[in-house]
């Protein structure tokens, strides 16, 4: 005999199975999620990069806000006011759980979390080692954005150095007024730390910083 399952009952059972599976995956990833949260300090931008890699495509801010259960307009207003909002640890855990599909495995997620955690750890090491010298460099150039742009450009790949930095890009990176000619030390240091990658080590950065600090 063929047992026919009512559509509603089947869908409900599938939803229950998916929820149980997602809870199991998140349980196994919990220490990684918490470690990521501690390093990111709940940064919505950092979470956006994480989920974009999970999705294998860039996710717009509206989608990240939706995943985290945040109001898009409130988040936008906070960024414009220079006070980027942060997500709570529970919001991040819940967002990861909602993103898990029935066919997903821990192995699909763990390497992604590991890469992002390592990136944070590298950034923290770089700032710990070079932060004081970078603060001195900022003081030496008086926060001049052209000098900072030259330093950033010197750290870029050769192809990017040849092209130069597009007009207005340095101000956008520093998150300062488009017409500003100088920035505060925290603008410079924050921008630098946000954009560090695993390949941006102390050994790579220090010789360039030394040249610009002379």
XYZ file of C-alpha atoms in Angstrom:
214
model
C 0.000 0.000 0.000
C 1.122 3.505 -0.779
C 0.826 5.692 2.276
C -0.170 9.191 1.222
C 1.038 11.931 3.553
C -1.004 15.137 3.553
C 1.062 18.010 2.140
C 0.747 20.092 5.283
C 1.955 17.259 7.483
C 4.903 16.529 5.170
C 6.013 20.149 5.086
C 5.697 20.429 8.845
C 7.825 17.323 9.329
C 10.448 18.643 6.897
C 10.545 21.940 8.774
C 10.970 20.102 12.075
C 13.796 17.969 10.670
C 15.527 21.030 9.236
C 15.252 22.902 12.540
C 16.668 19.929 14.452
C 19.513 19.579 11.949
C 20.311 23.306 12.126
C 20.365 23.157 15.925
C 22.797 20.217 15.783
C 25.121 22.012 13.328
C 25.133 25.194 15.403
C 25.792 23.149 18.540
C 28.936 21.735 16.945
C 29.980 25.184 15.678
C 29.112 27.069 18.836
C 32.687 27.614 20.065
C 33.715 28.904 16.611
C 30.702 31.229 16.419
C 31.434 32.642 19.874
C 35.137 33.078 19.058
C 34.215 34.895 15.840
C 31.802 37.114 17.776
C 34.420 37.971 20.402
C 36.945 38.990 17.748
C 34.436 40.872 15.582
C 32.779 42.567 18.576
C 29.466 42.049 16.776
C 30.462 44.206 13.783
C 27.698 44.028 11.179
C 30.282 44.518 8.432
C 32.345 41.565 9.671
C 29.204 39.451 9.938
C 28.267 40.516 6.408
C 31.628 39.284 5.082
C 31.159 36.003 6.942
C 27.669 35.362 5.556
C 28.703 36.451 2.063
C 31.373 33.765 2.075
C 28.859 31.236 3.363
C 26.488 32.196 0.550
C 29.341 32.207 -2.008
C 28.189 35.628 -3.201
C 28.187 39.194 -1.848
C 25.117 39.844 0.293
C 23.754 43.411 0.432
C 23.409 45.157 3.806
C 19.613 44.804 3.653
C 19.922 41.011 3.573
C 22.422 40.983 6.466
C 20.053 43.151 8.530
C 17.175 40.808 7.727
C 19.214 37.739 8.735
C 20.148 39.408 12.025
C 16.641 40.706 12.663
C 17.726 44.352 12.525
C 15.796 47.284 11.094
C 17.506 48.462 7.894
C 16.683 52.163 8.338
C 17.864 52.176 11.958
C 21.162 50.576 10.959
C 21.608 53.006 8.047
C 20.947 56.010 10.287
C 23.449 54.739 12.867
C 26.178 54.334 10.225
C 25.479 57.832 8.883
C 25.774 59.207 12.409
C 29.206 57.606 12.718
C 28.026 55.090 15.306
C 27.940 51.691 13.556
C 25.547 49.396 15.435
C 26.544 45.914 16.533
C 24.705 42.608 16.694
C 24.411 40.589 19.881
C 25.947 37.149 20.240
C 22.468 35.600 20.357
C 21.515 37.384 17.121
C 24.578 35.936 15.400
C 23.938 32.407 16.665
C 20.287 32.626 15.627
C 21.269 33.970 12.180
C 23.661 31.083 11.570
C 21.003 28.601 12.670
C 18.431 30.118 10.304
C 20.929 29.837 7.443
C 21.544 26.083 7.777
C 19.885 23.845 5.185
C 19.053 20.175 5.667
C 21.918 19.027 3.422
C 24.540 21.226 5.113
C 27.393 19.780 7.160
C 29.718 21.194 9.816
C 32.603 20.824 7.334
C 30.921 23.378 5.057
C 30.980 26.037 7.767
C 34.003 25.376 9.997
C 36.747 26.358 7.481
C 34.947 29.642 6.824
C 34.820 30.514 10.521
C 38.462 29.462 10.906
C 39.592 31.779 8.086
C 37.721 34.755 9.492
C 38.989 34.135 13.032
C 42.574 33.888 11.732
C 42.099 37.158 9.858
C 41.016 38.866 13.085
C 43.937 37.360 14.984
C 46.371 38.581 12.338
C 44.840 42.067 12.388
C 45.103 42.176 16.175
C 48.772 41.159 16.025
C 49.541 43.771 13.376
C 47.850 46.540 15.349
C 49.513 45.447 18.573
C 52.965 45.500 16.950
C 52.594 48.498 14.643
C 49.821 50.579 16.213
C 52.174 52.944 18.097
C 54.315 53.539 14.996
C 51.212 54.118 12.891
C 49.981 56.671 15.426
C 53.340 58.449 15.140
C 53.105 58.381 11.341
C 49.621 59.938 11.531
C 50.974 62.654 13.832
C 53.969 63.278 11.535
C 51.761 63.875 8.477
C 49.136 65.762 10.483
C 46.435 63.311 9.436
C 46.793 64.429 5.822
C 44.652 62.116 3.686
C 46.977 62.367 0.665
C 49.899 61.096 2.754
C 47.744 58.294 4.128
C 46.558 57.425 0.609
C 50.193 57.213 -0.543
C 50.977 54.835 2.329
C 47.968 52.621 1.564
C 48.797 52.617 -2.132
C 52.370 51.562 -1.389
C 50.962 48.484 0.370
C 48.747 47.544 -2.575
C 49.641 45.019 -5.303
C 51.782 46.392 -8.129
C 48.865 46.524 -10.593
C 46.841 48.677 -8.173
C 49.807 50.965 -7.521
C 50.148 51.594 -11.245
C 46.485 52.585 -11.521
C 46.550 54.844 -8.490
C 43.720 55.453 -6.052
C 40.446 56.739 -7.561
C 39.337 60.239 -6.456
C 37.386 60.169 -3.197
C 38.292 56.567 -2.373
C 40.586 57.382 0.544
C 37.881 59.483 2.237
C 35.368 56.685 1.719
C 37.773 54.144 3.237
C 38.463 56.439 6.191
C 34.717 57.144 6.548
C 35.201 60.872 6.689
C 33.553 63.762 4.871
C 34.277 63.589 1.112
C 35.786 67.087 1.208
C 37.964 66.513 4.303
C 41.714 66.975 3.850
C 42.706 65.451 7.207
C 41.448 62.689 9.480
C 41.701 61.750 13.142
C 44.104 59.033 14.308
C 41.193 56.725 15.175
C 39.830 57.103 11.628
C 43.194 56.040 10.213
C 43.802 53.155 12.630
C 40.227 51.877 12.376
C 40.322 51.942 8.592
C 43.651 50.138 8.497
C 42.536 47.374 10.874
C 39.221 46.843 9.035
C 40.988 46.245 5.742
C 43.781 43.922 6.873
C 43.876 40.474 5.329
C 45.823 37.333 6.249
C 48.566 38.276 3.778
C 49.026 41.665 5.492
C 51.593 40.653 8.094
C 53.917 42.738 10.266
C 56.850 41.619 8.083
C 55.126 42.927 4.954
C 53.813 46.194 6.397
C 56.686 47.403 8.596
C 59.235 48.175 5.819
C 56.609 50.260 3.999
C 55.612 52.031 7.185
C 59.277 52.698 7.976
C 59.755 54.396 4.586
C 56.712 56.617 5.055
C 57.671 57.455 8.623
C 61.064 58.918 7.648
